[in-house]
XYZ file of C-alpha atoms in Angstrom:
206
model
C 237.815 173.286 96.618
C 233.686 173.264 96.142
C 232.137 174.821 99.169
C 228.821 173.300 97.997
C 227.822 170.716 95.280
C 225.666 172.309 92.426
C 222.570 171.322 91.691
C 220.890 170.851 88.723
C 217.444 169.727 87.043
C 217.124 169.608 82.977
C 220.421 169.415 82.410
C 221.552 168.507 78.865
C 224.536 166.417 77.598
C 226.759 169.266 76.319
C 226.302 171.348 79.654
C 226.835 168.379 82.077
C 230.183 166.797 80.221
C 231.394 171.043 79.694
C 230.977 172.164 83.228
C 231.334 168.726 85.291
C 232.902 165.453 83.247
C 236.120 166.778 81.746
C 236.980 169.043 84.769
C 235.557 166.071 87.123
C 233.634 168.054 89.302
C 230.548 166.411 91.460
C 226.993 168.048 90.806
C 223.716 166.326 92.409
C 221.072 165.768 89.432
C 217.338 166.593 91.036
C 215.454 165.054 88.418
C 216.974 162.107 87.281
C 214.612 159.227 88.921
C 211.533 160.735 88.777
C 210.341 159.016 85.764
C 212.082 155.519 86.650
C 209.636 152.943 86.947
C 210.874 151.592 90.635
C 210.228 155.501 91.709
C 206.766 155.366 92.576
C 207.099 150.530 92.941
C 209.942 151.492 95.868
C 208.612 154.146 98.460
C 209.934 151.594 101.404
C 212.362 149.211 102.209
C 209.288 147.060 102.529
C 208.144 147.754 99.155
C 211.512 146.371 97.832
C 211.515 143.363 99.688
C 207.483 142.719 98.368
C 208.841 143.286 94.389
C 212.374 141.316 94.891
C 212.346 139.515 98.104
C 212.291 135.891 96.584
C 215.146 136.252 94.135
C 217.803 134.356 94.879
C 221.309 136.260 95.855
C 224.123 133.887 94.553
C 227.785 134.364 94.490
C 227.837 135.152 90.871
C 225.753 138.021 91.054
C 226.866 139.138 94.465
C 229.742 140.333 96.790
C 227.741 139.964 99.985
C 228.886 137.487 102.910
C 228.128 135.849 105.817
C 229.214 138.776 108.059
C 226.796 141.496 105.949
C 229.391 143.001 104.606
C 230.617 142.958 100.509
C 234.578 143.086 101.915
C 236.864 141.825 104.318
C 236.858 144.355 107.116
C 238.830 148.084 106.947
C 242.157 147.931 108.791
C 244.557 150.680 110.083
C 247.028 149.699 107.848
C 244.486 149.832 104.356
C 241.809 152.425 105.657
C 240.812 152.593 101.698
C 239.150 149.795 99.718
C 240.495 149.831 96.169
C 238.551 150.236 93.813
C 240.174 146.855 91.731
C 239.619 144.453 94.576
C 236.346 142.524 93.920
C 236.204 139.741 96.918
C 233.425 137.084 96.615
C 233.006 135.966 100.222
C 230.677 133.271 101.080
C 228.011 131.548 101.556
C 225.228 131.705 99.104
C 222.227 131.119 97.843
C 220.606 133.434 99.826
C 216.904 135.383 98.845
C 216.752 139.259 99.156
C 214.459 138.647 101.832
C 216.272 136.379 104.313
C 219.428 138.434 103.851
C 217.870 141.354 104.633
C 216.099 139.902 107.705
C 219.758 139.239 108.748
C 221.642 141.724 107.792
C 221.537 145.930 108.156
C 223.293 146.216 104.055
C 222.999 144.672 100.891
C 225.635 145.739 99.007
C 227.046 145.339 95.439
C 224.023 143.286 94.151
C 224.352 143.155 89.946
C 220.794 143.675 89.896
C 220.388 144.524 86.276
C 222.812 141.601 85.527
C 220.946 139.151 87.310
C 217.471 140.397 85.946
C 217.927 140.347 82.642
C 217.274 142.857 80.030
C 213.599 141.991 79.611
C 213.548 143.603 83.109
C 214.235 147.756 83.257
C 214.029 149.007 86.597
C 215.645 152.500 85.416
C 216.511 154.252 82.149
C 219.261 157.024 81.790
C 220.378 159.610 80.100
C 223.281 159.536 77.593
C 225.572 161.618 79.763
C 225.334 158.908 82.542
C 225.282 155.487 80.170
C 222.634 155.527 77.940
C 224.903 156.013 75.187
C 227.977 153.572 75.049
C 230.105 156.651 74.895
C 229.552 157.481 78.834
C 229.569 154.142 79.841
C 233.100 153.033 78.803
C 233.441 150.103 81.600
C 229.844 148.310 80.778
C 230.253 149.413 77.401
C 233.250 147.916 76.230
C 232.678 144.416 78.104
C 228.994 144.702 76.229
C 231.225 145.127 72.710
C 233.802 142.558 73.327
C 230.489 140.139 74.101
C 229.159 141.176 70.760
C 232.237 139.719 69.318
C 232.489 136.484 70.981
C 235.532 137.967 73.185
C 235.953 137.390 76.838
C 234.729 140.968 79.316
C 237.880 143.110 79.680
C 236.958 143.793 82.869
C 235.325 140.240 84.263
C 232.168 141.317 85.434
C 229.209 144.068 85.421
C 229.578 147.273 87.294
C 225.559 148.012 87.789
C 225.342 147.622 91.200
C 222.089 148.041 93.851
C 222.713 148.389 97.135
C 219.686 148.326 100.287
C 219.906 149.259 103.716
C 218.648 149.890 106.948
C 218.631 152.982 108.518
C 222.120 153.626 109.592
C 223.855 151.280 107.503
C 226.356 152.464 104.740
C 229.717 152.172 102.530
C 233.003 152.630 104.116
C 235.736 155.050 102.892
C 236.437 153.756 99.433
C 237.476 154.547 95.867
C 234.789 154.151 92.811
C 234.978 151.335 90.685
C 238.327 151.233 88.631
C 238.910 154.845 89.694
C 236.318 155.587 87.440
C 233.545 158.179 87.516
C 230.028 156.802 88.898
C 226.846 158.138 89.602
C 224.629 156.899 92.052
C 220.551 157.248 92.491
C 218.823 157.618 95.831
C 215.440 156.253 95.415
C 214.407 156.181 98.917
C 215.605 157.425 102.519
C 218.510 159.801 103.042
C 221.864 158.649 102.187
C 225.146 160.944 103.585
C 227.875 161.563 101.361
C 231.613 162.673 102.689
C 234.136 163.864 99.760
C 237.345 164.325 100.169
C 239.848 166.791 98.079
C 242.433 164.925 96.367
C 245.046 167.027 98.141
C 243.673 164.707 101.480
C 245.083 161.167 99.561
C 248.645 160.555 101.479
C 246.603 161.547 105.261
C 244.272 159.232 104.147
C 246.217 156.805 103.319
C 248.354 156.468 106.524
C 245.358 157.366 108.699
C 244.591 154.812 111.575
């Protein structure tokens, strides 16, 4: 078990997929944003609602709902969201803005999706999706579009999430069970891991 998360600034492909992808081990990346264009465009909550307030959330881009929340609620008896349920609660349209005025969390927004290409709010590096190879999910649904084929997974797993100061993500698997990153561009965000050996108290936890 990790007593701390390493962390790590220049790292290169070889050394990140060596000492952390194959043996799946968590590291926190120091530099990754700093050259993202949103870095500097994003210092405050505000600052995001001035650049994307007016576009409109819709259902197809979106998992939020009416309550603020991208799920049905945790219960005792399913403490852990699965990673392969993808609700679509209602209603929508809704802008950034007004949800935002409404709600403490926007959660599971397909920015990129929604956006377009034309529009790159971040760049990575190959390790983490910039080549096809790391980014097996997005990848292969961007290949079997190539070919006229319908996504083998039925939707885009970029997601952007905004919040107010408090708000957060419940006890959950990643995506498809699948490795993720994720990029803090602004405030603090807490992070709880649990060792696998944990799974079966989790699991019947109330």
């Amino acid at each position: 078990m990790l007593e701390s998360i390493p962390r790590e600034t220049d790292i290169d492909e070889e050394r990140f997929v060596q000492q952390y992808l194959i043996p799946n081990r968590p590291c926190i990346l120091l530099d990754l944003v700093k050259d993202w264009p949103v870095a500097g465009k994003w210092g405050t909550l505000q600052d995001f609602q001035e650049d994307l307030g007016e576009v409109t959330l819709t259902s197809e881009f979106s998992c939020v709902g009416a309550d603020g929340g991208a799920s049905p609620p945790y219960s005792s008896s399913s403490p852990l969201k699965s990673g392969f349920e993808s609700p679509r609660p209602g209603p929508m349209p809704e802008t950034v803005r007004s949800y935002l005025e409404k709600h403490d969390y926007l959660k599971d927004w397909h920015l990129q999706q929604q956006l377009g290409p034309e529009v790159a709010p971040y760049s990575l590096p190959s390790y983490l999706g910039g080549s096809p190879v790391f980014d097996w999910i997005n990848g292969w649904n961007s290949w079997l579009e190539s070919k006229g084929k319908a996504e083998c997974f039925g939707e885009d797993y970029r997601f952007c999430y905004a919040g107010k100061r408090g708000s957060g993500t419940g006890l959950h698997f990643d995506v498809m069970a699948s490795y993720s990153w994720s990029a803090n561009l602004l405030g603090l965000k807490r992070w709880t891991f649990f060792h696998e050996g944990s799974l079966e108290q989790l699991m019947t936890s109330t």
